[in-house]
Coordinates of C-alpha atoms in Angstrom, one line a residue:
M1115 CA -0.2 0.1 0.0
K1116 CA 3.1 2.0 0.9
K1117 CA 3.7 2.3 -3.3
I1118 CA 1.1 2.4 -4.7
L1119 CA 0.5 5.5 -2.0
S1120 CA 3.4 7.2 -3.4
L1121 CA 2.7 6.3 -6.7
F1122 CA -0.4 8.2 -6.5
L1123 CA 0.8 11.4 -4.8
A1124 CA 3.3 11.7 -7.4
V1125 CA 1.5 10.8 -10.7
S1126 CA -1.0 13.1 -9.7
M1127 CA 1.0 15.8 -8.6
L1128 CA 2.2 16.5 -12.0
A1129 CA 0.2 19.3 -12.1
L1130 CA 1.3 22.6 -10.0
T1131 CA 4.2 23.9 -11.7
L1132 CA 3.5 22.1 -14.6
L1133 CA 0.2 25.5 -14.5
L1134 CA 3.0 27.8 -15.4
A1135 CA 3.7 27.5 -18.7
A1136 CA 0.3 27.1 -21.4
C1137 CA -0.3 26.0 -24.3
G1138 CA -2.8 27.6 -25.7
D1139 CA -6.1 27.2 -26.9
K1140 CA -7.0 24.1 -29.3
K1141 CA -9.9 22.4 -30.3
D1142 CA -12.3 20.7 -28.2
P1143 CA -12.9 16.8 -29.2
D1144 CA -16.0 16.5 -30.8
V1145 CA -18.7 14.1 -29.6
T1146 CA -19.2 12.8 -32.7
T1147 CA -19.1 9.0 -31.8
E1148 CA -17.4 5.8 -34.4
S1149 CA -17.4 2.1 -34.0
T1150 CA -14.3 0.5 -34.2
K1151 CA -12.9 -3.0 -34.5
Q1152 CA -12.1 -6.0 -31.7
T1153 CA -9.4 -7.5 -33.4
T1154 CA -8.1 -8.0 -37.5
E1155 CA -11.0 -7.7 -40.3
S1156 CA -10.6 -12.1 -40.2
T1157 CA -12.2 -11.4 -37.2
S1158 CA -14.8 -8.9 -38.0
E1159 CA -17.9 -11.4 -37.8
S1160 CA -17.0 -12.3 -34.4
T1161 CA -16.3 -9.1 -33.5
S1162 CA -19.7 -7.5 -34.3
E1163 CA -21.3 -9.8 -32.3
S1164 CA -19.3 -8.9 -29.1
K1165 CA -21.0 -5.4 -30.1
T1166 CA -17.7 -4.4 -28.8
T1167 CA -16.6 -0.6 -29.8
S1168 CA -15.7 3.3 -30.0
S1169 CA -15.4 6.2 -29.7
S1170 CA -14.7 9.9 -29.5
S1171 CA -14.4 12.4 -26.6
G1172 CA -13.7 9.7 -24.6
E1173 CA -17.2 8.9 -25.5
S1174 CA -17.5 5.1 -26.8
T1175 CA -20.6 3.5 -27.6
G1176 CA -22.3 0.1 -27.7
T1177 CA -24.8 -1.3 -29.8
T1178 CA -27.6 -1.8 -27.8
T1179 CA -27.6 2.4 -26.9
S1180 CA -26.4 5.0 -29.6
A1181 CA -26.1 8.3 -28.9
T1182 CA -27.5 11.4 -30.2
E1183 CA -27.7 14.9 -31.1
T1184 CA -30.7 16.0 -32.5
E1185 CA -31.5 20.8 -33.5
T1186 CA -33.6 21.5 -30.7
T1187 CA -35.1 25.2 -30.5
L1188 CA -34.9 27.6 -27.3
P1189 CA -37.3 30.3 -25.6
G1190 CA -36.5 33.4 -28.9
G1191 CA -36.2 30.9 -30.9
S1192 CA -32.1 30.1 -30.4
T1193 CA -31.1 25.9 -31.4
E1194 CA -27.4 27.1 -29.3
L1195 CA -27.4 25.2 -25.7
T1196 CA -25.1 26.9 -23.2
G1197 CA -25.9 25.1 -20.2
K1198 CA -26.9 27.7 -18.4
E1199 CA -30.3 27.9 -19.2
K1200 CA -32.6 24.4 -19.1
H1201 CA -32.1 21.6 -22.1
P1202 CA -35.4 22.4 -23.5
D1203 CA -36.5 18.2 -22.7
F1204 CA -36.3 19.6 -19.1
M1205 CA -38.1 22.8 -18.8
D1206 CA -40.3 21.7 -16.9
V1207 CA -38.7 20.3 -14.4
N1208 CA -38.4 21.5 -10.7
F1209 CA -37.7 19.3 -8.0
G1210 CA -40.0 21.9 -5.9
G1211 CA -36.2 22.5 -3.1
K1212 CA -35.0 19.0 -3.1
T1213 CA -31.8 18.1 -1.8
F1214 CA -30.0 15.2 -3.4
N1215 CA -27.3 13.7 -1.5
F1216 CA -23.9 11.9 -3.1
V1217 CA -21.2 9.9 -0.7
T1218 CA -18.1 9.8 -2.4
Q1219 CA -14.8 8.7 -1.9
K1220 CA -11.5 10.3 0.1
G1221 CA -8.9 9.4 2.1
W1222 CA -7.7 6.5 -0.5
S1223 CA -4.8 5.4 -3.0
G1224 CA -2.8 8.3 -3.2
G1225 CA -5.2 11.0 -2.8
W1226 CA -7.8 10.5 -5.1
D1227 CA -10.3 12.1 -3.5
T1228 CA -14.0 12.4 -6.1
Y1229 CA -13.9 16.0 -6.4
E1230 CA -16.0 16.9 -9.0
I1231 CA -19.5 16.7 -7.3
C1232 CA -18.9 19.9 -5.1
A1233 CA -16.1 22.8 -5.0
E1234 CA -15.7 25.4 -2.4
A1235 CA -14.6 28.7 -3.5
T1236 CA -11.3 29.4 -2.4
G1237 CA -10.2 32.3 -4.1
K1238 CA -7.6 30.4 -5.5
D1239 CA -9.5 28.7 -7.6
D1240 CA -8.9 27.0 -11.0
L1241 CA -10.5 26.5 -14.4
I1242 CA -12.1 23.4 -12.9
T1243 CA -12.9 23.8 -9.5
E1244 CA -14.6 27.0 -11.0
A1245 CA -17.0 24.7 -13.1
V1246 CA -17.6 22.5 -10.2
I1247 CA -19.8 25.4 -8.3
S1248 CA -21.2 26.9 -11.9
R1249 CA -22.9 23.9 -12.6
N1250 CA -24.3 23.6 -9.4
S1251 CA -25.0 26.9 -8.9
V1252 CA -26.6 27.4 -12.4
V1253 CA -28.6 23.2 -12.0
E1254 CA -29.7 24.7 -8.5
D1255 CA -31.2 28.1 -10.0
L1256 CA -32.5 26.2 -12.9
Y1257 CA -34.7 23.3 -11.0
N1258 CA -34.7 24.4 -7.9
C1259 CA -32.7 22.5 -6.1
K1260 CA -29.7 21.5 -3.5
I1261 CA -26.8 19.2 -4.5
R1262 CA -24.9 17.7 -1.4
E1263 CA -21.9 15.8 -1.0
T1264 CA -20.7 13.4 1.9
K1265 CA -17.4 12.5 1.3
S1266 CA -16.4 9.3 3.6
D1267 CA -13.2 7.0 2.9
D1268 CA -16.1 4.2 2.7
P1269 CA -19.2 5.3 1.0
Q1270 CA -20.6 2.4 0.4
S1271 CA -21.1 1.3 4.2
L1272 CA -23.4 4.2 4.7
V1273 CA -25.6 3.2 2.0
D1274 CA -25.4 0.2 2.9
N1275 CA -27.2 1.8 6.9
D1276 CA -29.4 3.9 5.3
I1277 CA -31.1 0.5 4.1
A1278 CA -30.6 -1.2 7.3
L1279 CA -32.1 1.9 9.3
G1280 CA -34.5 3.1 6.2
T1281 CA -33.7 6.5 6.1
N1282 CA -32.5 8.2 2.5
N1283 CA -29.4 10.2 3.6
Y1284 CA -28.2 9.3 0.6
D1285 CA -29.1 8.9 -3.3
F1286 CA -25.9 8.4 -5.0
L1287 CA -23.0 6.6 -4.4
M1288 CA -19.4 7.3 -6.2
R1289 CA -16.5 5.1 -5.2
L1290 CA -12.9 4.2 -7.1
W1291 CA -13.1 0.5 -7.2
Y1292 CA -15.8 -2.0 -8.7
N1293 CA -18.4 -3.1 -6.2
L1294 CA -21.8 -5.5 -6.8
S1295 CA -23.7 -3.7 -3.7
S1296 CA -27.4 -5.2 -2.4
S1297 CA -28.0 -1.6 -1.4
C1298 CA -27.8 -0.6 -4.7
M1299 CA -30.6 -0.7 -7.3
N1300 CA -30.6 -1.4 -11.0
I1301 CA -30.5 1.2 -12.2
A1302 CA -32.2 0.3 -15.9
N1303 CA -35.2 0.0 -13.3
L1304 CA -34.7 4.3 -13.9
D1305 CA -36.5 6.5 -16.7
I1306 CA -33.6 7.9 -18.2
D1307 CA -32.2 8.4 -21.8
L1308 CA -29.1 7.3 -22.2
S1309 CA -28.3 7.7 -25.1
H1310 CA -28.0 11.6 -24.4
S1311 CA -24.3 12.6 -25.4
W1312 CA -23.6 13.4 -21.7
W1313 CA -23.3 9.6 -21.0
N1314 CA -20.5 7.6 -22.0
Q1315 CA -22.1 4.5 -24.3
D1316 CA -19.1 1.9 -24.3
Y1317 CA -18.8 2.2 -20.7
I1318 CA -23.1 1.7 -19.4
D1319 CA -22.4 -0.5 -22.5
T1320 CA -19.8 -2.5 -20.7
F1321 CA -21.4 -2.1 -17.0
S1322 CA -24.8 -3.7 -18.4
F1323 CA -26.2 -7.4 -19.6
D1324 CA -30.2 -9.2 -20.0
Y1325 CA -30.9 -11.6 -18.1
N1326 CA -33.9 -13.6 -17.8
G1327 CA -35.1 -10.6 -20.2
K1328 CA -34.4 -8.2 -18.3
K1329 CA -31.9 -5.4 -18.7
V1330 CA -28.7 -4.6 -15.7
I1331 CA -27.0 -1.9 -15.2
H1332 CA -24.3 -1.6 -12.1
S1333 CA -23.5 2.3 -12.6
I1334 CA -23.6 5.2 -15.8
S1335 CA -20.5 7.4 -16.1
G1336 CA -20.3 9.9 -18.3
K1337 CA -19.0 13.7 -19.0
F1338 CA -19.8 14.3 -14.9
N1339 CA -17.5 11.8 -14.0
L1340 CA -13.9 13.7 -14.0
I1341 CA -11.9 11.1 -12.7
M1342 CA -13.4 8.2 -15.3
Y1343 CA -10.5 10.4 -17.3
D1344 CA -8.4 11.0 -15.1
S1345 CA -8.0 7.2 -15.2
I1346 CA -7.5 7.7 -18.5
N1347 CA -4.3 5.8 -19.6
T1348 CA -1.4 6.8 -22.0
L1349 CA 2.1 7.4 -22.5
F1350 CA 3.7 10.4 -21.4
V1351 CA 6.7 11.6 -23.1
D1352 CA 9.4 14.4 -22.7
M1353 CA 10.3 16.3 -25.9
D1354 CA 13.1 17.1 -25.1
V1355 CA 14.6 13.4 -25.4
Y1356 CA 12.7 13.5 -27.9
D1357 CA 14.2 16.1 -29.8
R1358 CA 17.8 14.9 -28.6
A1359 CA 17.2 11.8 -30.2
V1360 CA 15.5 13.1 -33.5
A1361 CA 18.9 15.5 -33.4
S1362 CA 21.5 12.8 -32.4
G1363 CA 20.5 11.5 -36.3
K1364 CA 19.5 7.7 -34.7
T1365 CA 16.0 8.3 -36.0
N1366 CA 13.7 10.5 -38.4
I1367 CA 10.0 9.6 -37.0
D1368 CA 8.3 12.8 -36.5
L1369 CA 6.2 11.8 -33.4
Y1370 CA 3.7 14.0 -33.3
Q1371 CA 3.0 13.2 -37.2
T1372 CA 3.2 9.8 -37.5
V1373 CA 0.2 9.8 -34.6
K1374 CA -1.8 11.8 -36.2
D1375 CA -1.6 9.8 -39.7
G1376 CA -2.3 7.3 -37.8
T1377 CA 0.7 5.0 -38.1
W1378 CA 2.3 5.0 -34.7
T1379 CA 2.9 1.3 -33.6
V1380 CA 4.7 -0.5 -31.5
E1381 CA 7.4 -0.9 -34.4
K1382 CA 8.1 2.7 -34.1
M1383 CA 8.2 3.5 -30.5
L1384 CA 10.9 0.3 -30.6
E1385 CA 12.4 2.6 -32.5
L1386 CA 12.9 5.5 -30.5
M1387 CA 13.5 4.3 -27.5
D1388 CA 16.4 2.9 -28.7
A1389 CA 17.3 6.2 -30.4
A1390 CA 16.7 8.0 -27.1
K1391 CA 18.9 5.4 -25.0
V1392 CA 21.9 6.8 -23.5
D1393 CA 24.3 4.7 -21.5
V1394 CA 26.2 7.9 -19.6
N1395 CA 29.1 5.5 -17.7
G1396 CA 29.0 3.5 -20.1
D1397 CA 29.0 0.1 -18.3
S1398 CA 26.2 -1.3 -20.8
Q1399 CA 23.4 -1.4 -18.6
L1400 CA 20.6 1.8 -17.9
N1401 CA 20.0 2.5 -15.1
F1402 CA 18.5 5.6 -12.5
D1403 CA 21.3 5.7 -9.7
D1404 CA 23.7 6.2 -12.4
G1405 CA 21.4 8.5 -14.3
D1406 CA 21.4 7.1 -17.6
I1407 CA 18.3 7.8 -20.2
F1408 CA 15.5 4.9 -20.9
G1409 CA 13.8 5.0 -23.6
F1410 CA 11.0 3.4 -21.8
I1411 CA 10.2 3.6 -18.2
A1412 CA 7.8 1.3 -16.5
H1413 CA 7.0 1.2 -12.3
K1414 CA 6.5 -2.6 -11.5
N1415 CA 3.2 -3.2 -11.7
S1416 CA 0.8 -4.7 -14.2
I1417 CA -1.0 -1.7 -16.0
S1418 CA 1.5 -0.5 -18.9
E1419 CA 1.0 -3.9 -19.8
Y1420 CA -2.5 -3.8 -19.5
A1421 CA -2.5 -0.8 -22.5
F1422 CA -0.1 -2.2 -24.9
F1423 CA -2.9 -4.9 -24.6
Y1424 CA -5.7 -3.1 -24.5
S1425 CA -4.1 -1.0 -27.3
T1426 CA -5.3 -3.6 -29.8
G1427 CA -9.1 -2.7 -29.3
I1428 CA -9.3 -5.9 -27.5
K1429 CA -11.7 -6.5 -24.6
T1430 CA -11.6 -9.6 -22.3
V1431 CA -15.6 -10.1 -21.6
M1432 CA -17.3 -8.8 -23.9
K1433 CA -21.5 -10.4 -24.8
D1434 CA -22.8 -12.1 -27.1
D1435 CA -25.5 -12.6 -29.6
N1436 CA -27.9 -13.2 -25.6
N1437 CA -26.6 -9.6 -24.5
Q1438 CA -24.6 -11.6 -22.2
Y1439 CA -20.9 -11.1 -20.4
V1440 CA -19.1 -13.8 -22.5
S1441 CA -14.7 -14.1 -22.3
I1442 CA -12.7 -13.7 -24.9
N1443 CA -12.1 -17.3 -26.7
A1444 CA -10.9 -18.6 -29.9
S1445 CA -14.8 -18.7 -31.5
N1446 CA -15.1 -15.3 -31.2
T1447 CA -12.1 -14.3 -31.2
D1448 CA -9.1 -14.3 -32.9
M1449 CA -6.7 -15.4 -30.8
A1450 CA -3.4 -15.9 -32.6
Y1451 CA -3.7 -12.5 -33.6
V1452 CA -4.1 -12.4 -29.8
S1453 CA -1.1 -14.3 -29.2
R1454 CA 1.1 -11.9 -32.0
V1455 CA -0.1 -8.9 -30.2
I1456 CA 1.3 -10.5 -26.9
D1457 CA 5.1 -11.2 -28.8
E1458 CA 4.2 -7.9 -30.5
A1459 CA 4.3 -6.1 -26.5
T1460 CA 6.8 -8.3 -25.1
K1461 CA 9.7 -7.2 -27.5
V1462 CA 9.2 -4.1 -25.3
Y1463 CA 9.5 -5.2 -22.0
K1464 CA 12.8 -7.7 -23.7
S1465 CA 14.5 -3.9 -25.5
P1466 CA 17.8 -3.1 -23.8
A1467 CA 15.8 0.9 -23.7
F1468 CA 13.8 -0.2 -21.2
G1469 CA 14.1 0.1 -17.6
S1470 CA 11.3 -1.5 -14.9
I1471 CA 11.3 0.9 -11.4
S1472 CA 9.9 2.0 -8.3
E1473 CA 6.6 4.1 -8.5
L1474 CA 8.3 7.4 -7.3
N1475 CA 11.6 7.1 -9.5
S1476 CA 9.6 6.2 -12.4
V1477 CA 7.4 10.0 -12.7
K1478 CA 11.5 12.1 -10.9
A1479 CA 12.7 9.6 -14.0
L1480 CA 10.9 11.9 -16.1
A1481 CA 11.0 15.1 -13.7
N1482 CA 14.9 14.9 -14.6
G1483 CA 15.2 14.1 -18.4
Q1484 CA 15.6 10.2 -17.9
S1485 CA 13.2 8.8 -20.2
L1486 CA 11.5 9.4 -23.6
F1487 CA 8.3 7.3 -22.4
S1488 CA 6.6 6.9 -19.1
A1489 CA 4.3 5.0 -18.1
Q1490 CA 1.7 6.4 -15.4
W1491 CA -1.3 5.0 -14.2
T1492 CA -3.6 7.9 -15.8
I1493 CA -3.6 11.2 -16.9
R1494 CA -4.1 12.8 -14.1
L1495 CA -2.9 16.2 -15.2
H1496 CA -4.1 19.0 -13.1
S1497 CA -3.8 20.3 -9.3
N1498 CA -1.9 18.5 -6.8
H1499 CA -0.4 20.0 -3.3
E1500 CA 2.3 17.5 -2.6
F1501 CA 4.6 18.4 -5.7
V1502 CA 6.3 20.1 -3.4
N1503 CA 6.5 17.6 -0.8
Y1504 CA 8.8 15.7 -3.3
G1505 CA 10.8 18.0 -4.0
I1506 CA 9.3 17.9 -7.9
D1507 CA 9.9 19.9 -10.8
F1508 CA 8.2 19.7 -14.2
S1509 CA 8.3 23.8 -13.8
E1510 CA 10.7 23.9 -16.9
K1511 CA 9.8 20.5 -19.2
R1512 CA 7.8 19.9 -22.1
I1513 CA 6.0 17.2 -21.2
S1514 CA 3.0 16.1 -23.7
V1515 CA 1.2 12.8 -24.0
V1516 CA 0.9 10.1 -27.3
P1517 CA -2.1 7.4 -27.1
Y1518 CA -0.4 3.3 -26.0
P1519 CA 0.6 2.6 -29.6
K1520 CA -0.9 0.7 -32.6
F1521 CA -0.1 -3.4 -32.8
D1522 CA 0.8 -2.3 -36.8
E1523 CA -0.5 0.6 -39.2
N1524 CA -3.8 -2.1 -40.6
Q1525 CA -5.1 -1.2 -36.9
E1526 CA -7.7 1.1 -37.5
D1527 CA -7.8 3.4 -34.5
Y1528 CA -5.4 3.7 -31.5
H1529 CA -7.1 2.5 -27.5
S1530 CA -6.6 3.8 -24.7
F1531 CA -8.2 2.3 -21.8
I1532 CA -9.6 3.5 -18.7
F1533 CA -8.4 2.1 -15.2
S1534 CA -10.4 0.4 -12.6
R1535 CA -10.0 3.7 -10.8
G1536 CA -12.8 5.6 -13.3
Y1537 CA -15.5 3.7 -11.9
G1538 CA -18.8 5.5 -11.7
L1539 CA -22.1 6.1 -10.0
Q1540 CA -24.5 4.2 -9.0
V1541 CA -27.9 4.5 -7.2
S1542 CA -29.6 3.8 -4.4
K1543 CA -31.6 1.9 -3.4
A1544 CA -33.3 3.8 -0.3
I1545 CA -34.2 6.5 -2.7
T1546 CA -37.8 6.9 -2.5
D1547 CA -38.8 9.2 -6.1
H1548 CA -37.4 7.6 -9.1
T1549 CA -38.7 10.0 -10.8
A1550 CA -37.1 12.8 -9.4
A1551 CA -33.8 10.5 -9.5
A1552 CA -34.0 10.1 -13.4
Q1553 CA -34.6 13.6 -14.2
F1554 CA -32.0 14.8 -11.8
L1555 CA -29.1 12.7 -13.5
E1556 CA -30.3 13.9 -16.5
V1557 CA -29.9 17.6 -16.1
F1558 CA -26.6 17.0 -13.8
G1559 CA -25.0 15.2 -16.4
Y1560 CA -26.5 17.7 -19.5
H1561 CA -24.8 21.1 -17.4
S1562 CA -21.7 19.4 -16.4
E1563 CA -21.6 18.6 -20.3
K1564 CA -21.6 22.0 -21.4
L1565 CA -20.3 23.6 -18.6
L1566 CA -17.9 21.4 -16.4
Y1567 CA -16.0 19.1 -18.8
P1568 CA -14.6 22.1 -21.3
E1569 CA -13.1 23.2 -19.1
Y1570 CA -11.9 20.1 -17.3
I1571 CA -10.0 19.3 -21.1
K1572 CA -9.6 23.0 -20.9
C1573 CA -7.0 22.9 -18.3
I1574 CA -5.2 20.1 -18.9
K1575 CA -4.5 21.9 -22.3
T1576 CA -3.1 24.8 -21.0
Q1577 CA -1.9 25.0 -17.9
C1578 CA -0.7 21.0 -17.7
L1579 CA 0.4 20.3 -21.3
C1580 CA 3.3 22.3 -22.1
D1581 CA 4.4 21.6 -25.5
E1582 CA 2.8 22.7 -28.8
G1583 CA 0.5 20.1 -30.5
A1584 CA 0.2 18.3 -27.2
G1585 CA -3.9 19.6 -26.9
E1586 CA -4.2 17.3 -30.2
M1587 CA -2.4 14.7 -28.4
L1588 CA -4.8 15.0 -26.0
E1589 CA -7.2 14.8 -28.4
I1590 CA -6.6 11.7 -30.2
V1591 CA -5.7 10.2 -26.4
L1592 CA -10.2 11.1 -25.7
K1593 CA -10.8 10.5 -29.0
S1594 CA -9.1 6.6 -28.6
T1595 CA -10.7 5.5 -24.4
F1596 CA -12.8 1.8 -23.6
V1597 CA -13.6 0.0 -21.0
D1598 CA -13.4 -4.1 -20.4
Y1599 CA -15.6 -5.5 -17.9
G1600 CA -12.4 -8.2 -17.7
H1601 CA -10.1 -5.4 -16.3
Y1602 CA -13.1 -3.9 -13.8
N1603 CA -13.8 -7.3 -12.4
T1604 CA -10.5 -8.7 -11.7
N1605 CA -11.6 -12.1 -10.6
V1606 CA -12.2 -12.8 -14.7
G1607 CA -8.9 -13.2 -14.7
I1608 CA -7.9 -13.5 -18.3
I1609 CA -6.0 -10.0 -18.0
G1610 CA -4.1 -10.5 -15.3
R1611 CA -3.2 -13.8 -17.6
I1612 CA -2.0 -12.1 -20.2
S1613 CA -0.3 -9.0 -18.7
G1614 CA 2.1 -12.0 -17.3
M1615 CA 2.3 -13.3 -20.4
I1616 CA 3.6 -10.0 -22.0
S1617 CA 6.1 -8.8 -19.4
S1618 CA 7.7 -12.5 -18.4
G1619 CA 7.9 -13.1 -22.9
K1620 CA 6.6 -16.8 -22.2
N1621 CA 3.3 -16.5 -24.2
N1622 CA 1.6 -19.4 -24.2
I1623 CA -2.1 -18.3 -24.5
S1624 CA -3.0 -20.7 -28.0
K1625 CA -2.8 -23.6 -24.6
A1626 CA -4.3 -21.5 -21.8
I1627 CA -7.4 -20.0 -23.5
A1628 CA -9.4 -22.7 -23.4
S1629 CA -9.5 -23.4 -19.3
A1630 CA -8.8 -20.3 -18.4
S1631 CA -11.5 -18.6 -20.7
K1632 CA -14.3 -21.8 -19.2
A1633 CA -13.3 -20.4 -15.9
A1634 CA -14.0 -17.0 -16.7
D1635 CA -17.7 -17.8 -18.2
D1636 CA -18.2 -19.6 -15.0
I1637 CA -17.7 -16.8 -13.1
L1638 CA -18.7 -14.6 -15.3
A1639 CA -22.1 -16.6 -14.6
T1640 CA -22.1 -16.6 -11.1
Y1641 CA -21.8 -12.8 -11.0
M1642 CA -24.4 -12.2 -13.7
K1643 CA -26.8 -14.2 -11.5
D1644 CA -26.1 -12.2 -8.3
S1645 CA -26.2 -8.9 -9.8
Y1646 CA -29.7 -9.8 -11.4
D1647 CA -30.7 -10.6 -7.9
K1648 CA -29.3 -7.4 -6.1
L1649 CA -29.9 -5.5 -8.0
N1650 CA -33.8 -5.4 -8.4

């Protein structure tokens, strides 16, 4: 736990000193959607059945729902929605002074408090804090309600107590890890139009299934849930180290253009890693304490291995024809392709330019200019006051981000998986007015899309990523996100096996998949029944 705490403190510290530089205003990611493939063209039929999709702006769409943007007319004839007025679909909503109570996570895993529900002005407010305050003020004023938040290191217990005592102190639960709770309801029972653009379609599809002829939804997420976007896994890049690698003549890869062209692959990453590495003392091995420069560093956990596998867009848990969870197996996915993916990713970890070091040192190496690429758990770049406690200074650094590379240029899209800290919102069974709860979530989501999410993106693009062109890279990452239930529900186990094969180089996926998928399907069947029984 000490290592995990130090990791999150270190990673989330990437903002306080980064705030000194600016990258200028750039176009924000749009909200259009596009289908993507599960594997190669040879498996397009099976992947269509698995209902795996991905889209832009961090939003993805499963085949069970579709994100829609319809033109509406406001009083006076305007069709432009700013978020400062009621959405036309909710003009008649008035909550009569009702208070909506959230219980959220705090003090967990190195400062990963839920911060996007309520905020207080301090006189030193950043864009995100101001946006949270603005969003809440608008919602409260327009719809005659109050928004309240209770932070707890064990928010689940407070909801459980509500149910046990027959009280209704909390309406909505936001934890930072997947958990199936008998105190929370099946969100499919609420009258919510989940096709709206402010919901994350891929997330909702991932956490829903059909059972006994009924829809079951564990939780929902969207533009209100900033920690979900914080939890995007990506590659940090030291652009000064990159410039030196190009100047050395060892590579002529234009990193940004390559990413934009869609030709950013593992092979190109390996070339850049090799070009960037510097053995300072000439002892023929790279060592952090010697001040050597790595091509790529990752701390000692499985998250970067996960990211390389997920960069293909393959999910370890998908849906069958009955819209029920099913594990990746030889009948729904090209396992020969998966095997090649594992082998390709293994090249990164066997490269002499790769270094596996401690969590805190991986951040220090990035700050010290000791690595071209750095694998961090998340894209969480904005403010954290703990920076100075570690003596880490990014104020003069040209830091950027790029998506994890494609398997090869035949792969259609980039894919950036959302780590399981990005778990969304559950609804307590203690709520007594289902209509009000559904309407509130809709207007809260809509005004978050208009007033909160754009300021979040602006903060990262203009105050954290301090290299020209980095904002465009951020847009590409946001457009590539997706969620795998097999990662959130760790008991399924397939992704753990695959990550171990990547790091060890011992690839036996073709032999292991039959027994592994059978065990996973047994677990999934139990979880679907438990979900149905507990949430209904």
